[in-house]
């Protein structure tokens, strides 16, 4: 999960459901990285394209530290001063059924769910993998600098710039 200003995943969710951050309960583990760190890694790779260790190779750029997906949502909710709404495990099954499931979750919550495709929400919640980022360190001399907390703070600051009116909360 890439976090930071202009976050493509968090932005639509925040715009759709101001006042609440919705996440699935459970133990799914995700790996995160700050958008700024991804840019630094891309520049480092571009500078080393002549190297066989870099050219044409897949290099994972992550923090290499697992966290629970709902903990990331919790950081976002805390930063915004919003409520964290955890959907129960049964919602995963509903979401898996597509639009009908989305309607069921809406009825369960009594309000719309975030503007994320149900299959994408389910897949993101069920991904339980962290990537070894040692290749980025060895081939690109890259180590992530920003913590997930700092990246979320940057995303929140960006959101606040876009929506400075406190009534949007």
XYZ file of N, CA and C in Angstrom:
507
model
N 0.853 -1.164 0.000
C 0.000 0.000 0.000
C 0.898 1.225 0.000
N 0.675 2.123 -0.951
C 1.438 3.367 -1.029
C 0.632 4.454 -0.347
N 1.253 5.162 0.593
C 0.578 6.210 1.353
C 1.224 7.555 1.086
N 0.429 8.584 1.078
C 0.963 9.931 0.967
C 0.018 10.838 0.217
N 0.461 12.073 -0.015
C -0.383 13.010 -0.756
C -0.799 12.436 -2.105
N -1.961 12.781 -2.530
C -2.548 12.325 -3.796
C -2.770 10.812 -3.792
N -3.003 10.244 -2.642
C -3.202 8.808 -2.508
C -4.432 8.383 -3.309
N -4.226 7.522 -4.287
C -5.304 7.119 -5.201
C -6.343 6.235 -4.519
N -5.961 5.498 -3.498
C -6.916 4.614 -2.831
C -7.695 5.345 -1.741
N -7.012 6.176 -0.972
C -7.668 6.833 0.147
C -8.522 8.015 -0.285
N -8.091 8.736 -1.297
C -8.812 9.928 -1.731
C -10.282 9.693 -2.018
N -10.620 8.737 -2.913
C -12.038 8.496 -3.206
C -12.832 8.078 -1.971
N -12.212 7.300 -1.085
C -12.902 6.871 0.120
C -13.223 8.080 0.997
N -12.270 8.994 1.152
C -12.483 10.160 1.997
C -13.538 11.088 1.406
N -13.545 11.207 0.095
C -14.513 12.087 -0.553
C -15.921 11.504 -0.501
N -16.032 10.185 -0.531
C -17.338 9.519 -0.535
C -17.983 9.528 0.846
N -17.210 9.346 1.875
C -17.763 9.125 3.206
C -17.102 10.035 4.234
N -17.243 11.369 4.119
C -16.602 12.232 5.103
C -17.129 11.958 6.507
N -16.225 11.940 7.466
C -16.591 11.709 8.855
C -16.305 10.313 9.344
N -16.120 9.369 8.430
C -15.843 7.990 8.823
C -14.815 7.367 7.894
N -13.964 6.553 8.470
C -13.052 5.722 7.700
C -13.533 4.294 7.909
N -13.819 3.587 6.825
C -14.376 2.241 6.905
C -13.302 1.233 6.537
N -13.157 0.200 7.363
C -12.187 -0.859 7.104
C -12.808 -2.181 7.521
N -12.273 -3.257 6.995
C -12.723 -4.585 7.395
C -11.985 -5.014 8.649
N -12.711 -5.692 9.554
C -12.053 -6.306 10.697
C -11.192 -7.449 10.192
N -10.342 -7.941 11.038
C -9.592 -9.131 10.666
C -8.108 -8.949 10.824
N -7.407 -9.958 10.383
C -5.979 -10.000 10.647
C -5.136 -9.858 9.393
N -5.724 -9.352 8.310
C -4.957 -9.235 7.067
C -3.741 -8.342 7.284
N -2.597 -8.819 6.843
C -1.364 -8.043 6.948
C -1.061 -7.391 5.610
N -0.616 -6.148 5.666
C -0.223 -5.434 4.459
C 1.151 -4.826 4.686
N 1.802 -4.472 3.617
C 3.073 -3.770 3.689
C 2.852 -2.401 3.073
N 3.441 -1.401 3.640
C 3.211 -0.036 3.190
C 4.520 0.624 2.792
N 4.387 1.722 2.076
C 5.542 2.553 1.741
C 5.009 3.944 1.420
N 5.770 4.943 1.776
C 5.376 6.322 1.496
C 5.568 6.622 0.016
N 4.653 7.392 -0.557
C 4.752 7.769 -1.973
C 6.085 8.453 -2.251
N 6.536 9.281 -1.338
C 7.816 9.977 -1.504
C 8.968 8.974 -1.618
N 8.901 7.898 -0.833
C 9.947 6.873 -0.902
C 9.901 6.118 -2.228
N 8.706 5.887 -2.759
C 8.592 5.234 -4.071
C 9.263 6.103 -5.133
N 9.043 7.399 -5.061
C 9.681 8.323 -6.021
C 11.199 8.282 -5.886
N 11.695 8.253 -4.670
C 13.149 8.175 -4.456
C 13.715 6.885 -5.050
N 12.999 5.774 -4.876
C 13.456 4.494 -5.422
C 13.431 4.512 -6.948
N 12.405 5.127 -7.536
C 12.320 5.209 -9.002
C 13.476 6.023 -9.566
N 13.826 7.104 -8.907
C 14.964 7.921 -9.350
C 16.257 7.124 -9.227
N 16.414 6.407 -8.113
C 17.617 5.584 -7.927
C 17.707 4.509 -9.007
N 16.582 3.901 -9.366
C 16.582 2.879 -10.418
C 16.921 3.497 -11.769
N 16.351 4.665 -12.056
C 16.627 5.333 -13.338
C 18.107 5.673 -13.477
N 18.731 6.017 -12.378
C 20.158 6.356 -12.403
C 21.041 5.128 -12.585
N 20.468 3.928 -12.413
C 21.253 2.693 -12.482
C 20.773 1.746 -13.584
N 20.099 2.264 -14.575
C 19.551 1.402 -15.628
C 20.614 0.668 -16.429
N 21.840 1.126 -16.411
C 22.918 0.434 -17.118
C 23.387 -0.808 -16.370
N 23.007 -0.929 -15.123
C 23.435 -2.060 -14.306
C 22.554 -3.278 -14.570
N 23.143 -4.467 -14.844
C 22.345 -5.681 -15.039
C 21.538 -6.055 -13.789
N 21.994 -5.601 -12.627
C 21.266 -5.891 -11.388
C 19.954 -5.114 -11.309
N 19.831 -4.060 -12.128
C 18.639 -3.209 -12.080
C 17.808 -3.311 -13.355
N 18.451 -3.227 -14.509
C 17.736 -3.189 -15.796
C 16.874 -4.434 -15.979
N 15.589 -4.243 -16.201
C 14.667 -5.341 -16.463
C 14.317 -6.184 -15.257
N 14.707 -5.774 -14.083
C 14.473 -6.562 -12.875
C 13.300 -6.005 -12.069
N 12.611 -6.891 -11.377
C 11.553 -6.477 -10.448
C 12.190 -6.238 -9.090
N 11.994 -5.061 -8.583
C 12.543 -4.708 -7.272
C 11.393 -4.173 -6.429
N 11.089 -4.860 -5.348
C 10.005 -4.434 -4.475
C 10.470 -3.283 -3.599
N 9.672 -2.250 -3.572
C 9.974 -1.066 -2.771
C 8.904 -0.982 -1.692
N 9.251 -1.402 -0.494
C 8.322 -1.392 0.630
C 9.081 -1.036 1.894
N 8.334 -0.896 2.983
C 8.960 -0.706 4.292
C 9.521 -2.034 4.787
N 8.929 -3.134 4.324
C 9.345 -4.436 4.816
C 8.819 -4.717 6.210
N 7.792 -3.969 6.618
C 7.198 -4.133 7.946
C 5.698 -4.343 7.787
N 5.210 -5.457 8.280
C 3.786 -5.753 8.156
C 2.981 -4.966 9.179
N 1.793 -4.587 8.766
C 0.833 -4.002 9.704
C -0.563 -4.467 9.290
N -1.481 -4.417 10.197
C -2.860 -4.802 9.920
C -3.527 -3.702 9.100
N -4.338 -4.111 8.122
C -4.996 -3.119 7.267
C -5.892 -2.192 8.081
N -6.555 -2.727 9.104
C -7.416 -1.853 9.906
C -6.601 -0.905 10.787
N -5.336 -1.250 11.074
C -4.479 -0.315 11.816
C -4.117 0.889 10.947
N -3.890 0.642 9.649
C -3.639 1.749 8.724
C -4.872 2.649 8.653
N -6.050 2.043 8.553
C -7.289 2.823 8.536
C -7.444 3.603 9.840
N -7.029 3.002 10.948
C -7.094 3.680 12.244
C -6.194 4.901 12.309
N -4.997 4.789 11.727
C -4.095 5.948 11.672
C -4.723 7.083 10.871
N -5.353 6.724 9.773
C -6.004 7.725 8.932
C -7.169 8.380 9.681
N -7.995 7.566 10.316
C -9.136 8.105 11.067
C -8.656 9.031 12.181
N -7.634 8.618 12.901
C -7.097 9.440 13.994
C -6.572 10.769 13.459
N -5.827 10.713 12.358
C -5.269 11.931 11.779
C -6.337 12.909 11.334
N -7.461 12.389 10.861
C -8.560 13.233 10.393
C -9.512 13.633 11.512
N -9.387 12.957 12.660
C -10.341 13.200 13.735
C -11.700 12.597 13.425
N -11.711 11.537 12.625
C -12.946 10.887 12.204
C -13.136 9.589 12.976
N -14.303 8.989 12.794
C -14.597 7.687 13.387
C -13.996 6.585 12.526
N -13.552 5.521 13.176
C -13.130 4.314 12.466
C -14.277 3.321 12.566
N -14.791 2.898 11.433
C -15.874 1.921 11.389
C -15.280 0.621 10.868
N -15.306 -0.414 11.708
C -14.799 -1.722 11.299
C -15.974 -2.597 10.878
N -15.958 -3.004 9.621
C -16.997 -3.916 9.140
C -16.693 -5.314 9.664
N -17.694 -6.034 10.137
C -17.450 -7.381 10.644
C -17.029 -8.338 9.532
N -16.469 -9.467 9.935
C -15.991 -10.467 8.984
C -17.077 -10.865 7.987
N -18.324 -10.916 8.433
C -19.409 -11.324 7.539
C -19.530 -10.360 6.359
N -19.116 -9.123 6.522
C -19.180 -8.148 5.429
C -18.273 -8.563 4.274
N -17.191 -9.285 4.579
C -16.298 -9.744 3.511
C -17.055 -10.641 2.540
N -17.911 -11.504 3.085
C -18.711 -12.380 2.233
C -19.694 -11.565 1.410
N -20.348 -10.609 2.046
C -21.306 -9.755 1.328
C -20.614 -8.992 0.210
N -19.474 -8.414 0.517
C -18.744 -7.636 -0.481
C -18.324 -8.534 -1.632
N -17.977 -9.772 -1.321
C -17.569 -10.716 -2.352
C -18.668 -11.010 -3.366
N -19.919 -10.798 -2.993
C -21.023 -11.035 -3.921
C -21.279 -9.858 -4.849
N -20.470 -8.843 -4.764
C -20.593 -7.713 -5.689
C -21.608 -6.693 -5.252
N -22.296 -6.141 -6.222
C -23.203 -5.031 -5.963
C -24.285 -5.399 -4.962
N -24.828 -6.606 -5.068
C -25.841 -7.036 -4.104
C -25.276 -7.033 -2.700
N -24.030 -7.468 -2.575
C -23.361 -7.446 -1.281
C -23.138 -6.032 -0.797
N -22.811 -5.154 -1.721
C -22.583 -3.753 -1.351
C -23.877 -3.154 -0.787
N -25.011 -3.496 -1.427
C -26.296 -3.025 -0.911
C -26.550 -3.598 0.483
N -26.200 -4.869 0.695
C -26.392 -5.490 2.006
C -25.570 -4.786 3.069
N -24.334 -4.458 2.735
C -23.477 -3.755 3.689
C -24.043 -2.366 3.957
N -24.558 -1.709 2.912
C -25.162 -0.388 3.088
C -26.354 -0.483 4.045
N -27.174 -1.523 3.881
C -28.326 -1.700 4.759
C -27.870 -1.987 6.185
N -26.826 -2.795 6.321
C -26.299 -3.135 7.638
C -25.803 -1.886 8.361
N -25.072 -1.027 7.631
C -24.514 0.181 8.238
C -25.509 1.331 8.281
N -26.515 1.277 7.415
C -27.465 2.363 7.335
C -26.948 3.564 6.565
N -25.887 3.374 5.795
C -25.307 4.453 4.986
C -24.410 3.845 3.925
N -23.996 4.648 2.935
C -23.150 4.124 1.856
C -21.783 3.666 2.359
N -21.215 2.722 1.634
C -19.844 2.288 1.899
C -18.913 3.091 0.996
N -17.612 3.087 1.266
C -16.692 3.908 0.472
C -16.750 3.594 -1.021
N -16.328 4.555 -1.808
C -16.335 4.434 -3.271
C -15.134 3.610 -3.739
N -15.089 2.361 -3.330
C -14.055 1.433 -3.766
C -14.795 0.215 -4.292
N -14.383 -0.291 -5.436
C -15.051 -1.458 -6.009
C -15.047 -2.591 -4.987
N -16.179 -3.271 -4.784
C -16.249 -4.324 -3.773
C -15.151 -5.371 -3.909
N -14.868 -5.811 -5.132
C -13.828 -6.830 -5.299
C -12.463 -6.283 -4.893
N -12.200 -4.997 -5.160
C -10.922 -4.398 -4.770
C -10.810 -4.293 -3.261
N -11.913 -3.921 -2.602
C -11.911 -3.812 -1.152
C -11.629 -5.172 -0.527
N -12.279 -6.203 -1.052
C -12.084 -7.548 -0.525
C -10.658 -8.017 -0.764
N -10.149 -7.814 -1.975
C -8.787 -8.248 -2.278
C -7.765 -7.524 -1.416
N -7.937 -6.216 -1.224
C -6.997 -5.462 -0.391
C -7.012 -5.970 1.038
N -8.193 -6.315 1.530
C -8.304 -6.765 2.909
C -7.718 -8.157 3.101
N -7.717 -8.973 2.058
C -7.271 -10.353 2.198
C -5.798 -10.566 1.854
N -5.151 -9.558 1.294
C -3.735 -9.706 0.956
C -2.953 -9.813 2.253
N -2.217 -10.872 2.397
C -1.464 -11.091 3.619
C -0.024 -11.426 3.241
N 0.698 -10.408 2.821
C 2.045 -10.653 2.337
C 2.869 -9.392 2.517
N 4.093 -9.587 2.890
C 5.034 -8.476 2.873
C 6.145 -8.865 1.919
N 6.733 -7.888 1.298
C 7.768 -8.151 0.327
C 9.134 -7.859 0.911
N 10.067 -8.675 0.529
C 11.450 -8.493 0.942
C 12.020 -7.314 0.158
N 12.418 -6.278 0.861
C 12.934 -5.089 0.185
C 14.462 -5.036 0.181
N 15.111 -6.157 0.484
C 16.575 -6.158 0.548
C 17.213 -5.905 -0.822
N 16.531 -6.315 -1.879
C 17.079 -6.077 -3.221
C 17.147 -4.578 -3.527
N 16.143 -3.838 -3.093
C 16.155 -2.379 -3.277
C 17.335 -1.774 -2.523
N 17.610 -2.306 -1.352
C 18.737 -1.804 -0.566
C 20.059 -2.102 -1.273
N 20.224 -3.344 -1.734
C 21.497 -3.747 -2.341
C 21.705 -3.192 -3.749
N 20.656 -3.176 -4.569
C 20.808 -2.741 -5.966
C 20.664 -1.234 -6.151
N 19.846 -0.615 -5.313
C 19.563 0.814 -5.483
C 20.140 1.669 -4.361
N 20.718 1.001 -3.367
C 21.188 1.718 -2.181
C 20.022 2.505 -1.577
N 18.873 1.847 -1.530
C 17.637 2.495 -1.107
C 17.133 1.911 0.202
N 16.752 2.783 1.096
C 16.026 2.423 2.308
C 14.903 3.436 2.475
N 13.697 2.982 2.810
C 12.610 3.937 3.017
C 12.927 4.859 4.191
N 12.553 6.125 4.043
C 12.849 7.112 5.085
C 11.635 7.455 5.940
N 10.461 7.462 5.332
C 9.264 7.897 6.056
C 8.548 6.716 6.702
N 8.087 6.924 7.916
C 7.262 5.911 8.572
C 5.856 5.971 7.987
N 5.074 4.943 8.235
C 3.696 4.943 7.750
C 2.919 6.071 8.424
N 3.244 6.361 9.676
C 2.577 7.457 10.376
C 2.854 8.794 9.689
N 4.110 8.997 9.281
C 4.459 10.238 8.570
C 3.758 10.305 7.213
N 3.702 9.182 6.511
C 3.042 9.158 5.199
C 1.552 9.452 5.332
N 0.914 8.873 6.342
C -0.506 9.142 6.570
C -0.703 10.609 6.946
N 0.192 11.163 7.747
C 0.102 12.589 8.100
C 0.174 13.469 6.857
N 1.042 13.103 5.916
C 1.135 13.861 4.664
C -0.158 13.746 3.857
N -0.744 12.542 3.832
C -2.008 12.349 3.113
C -3.123 13.168 3.762
N -3.151 13.192 5.088
C -4.159 13.974 5.808
C -3.968 15.464 5.531
N -2.719 15.929 5.568
C -2.444 17.344 5.284
C -2.893 17.708 3.870
N -2.643 16.813 2.923
C -3.064 17.046 1.544
C -4.588 17.117 1.460
N -5.265 16.224 2.165
C -6.725 16.222 2.178
C -7.251 17.519 2.791
N -6.612 17.967 3.867
C -7.034 19.211 4.529
C -6.843 20.420 3.610
N -5.813 20.400 2.781
C -5.629 21.484 1.809
C -6.752 21.475 0.778
N -7.145 20.274 0.380
C -8.198 20.146 -0.628
C -9.564 20.511 -0.047
N -9.783 20.160 1.217
C -11.058 20.416 1.893
C -10.810 21.162 3.207
N -10.500 22.467 3.144
C -10.189 23.208 4.373
C -11.414 23.500 5.234
N -12.601 23.387 4.665
C -13.826 23.698 5.392
C -14.107 22.601 6.414
N -14.110 22.926 7.714
C -14.335 21.892 8.734
C -15.706 21.229 8.627
N -16.663 21.858 7.933
C -17.988 21.247 7.780
C -17.929 19.999 6.910
N -16.868 19.860 6.101
C -16.737 18.682 5.240
C -16.526 17.443 6.090
N -15.923 17.621 7.285
C -15.733 16.506 8.203
C -17.062 15.898 8.444
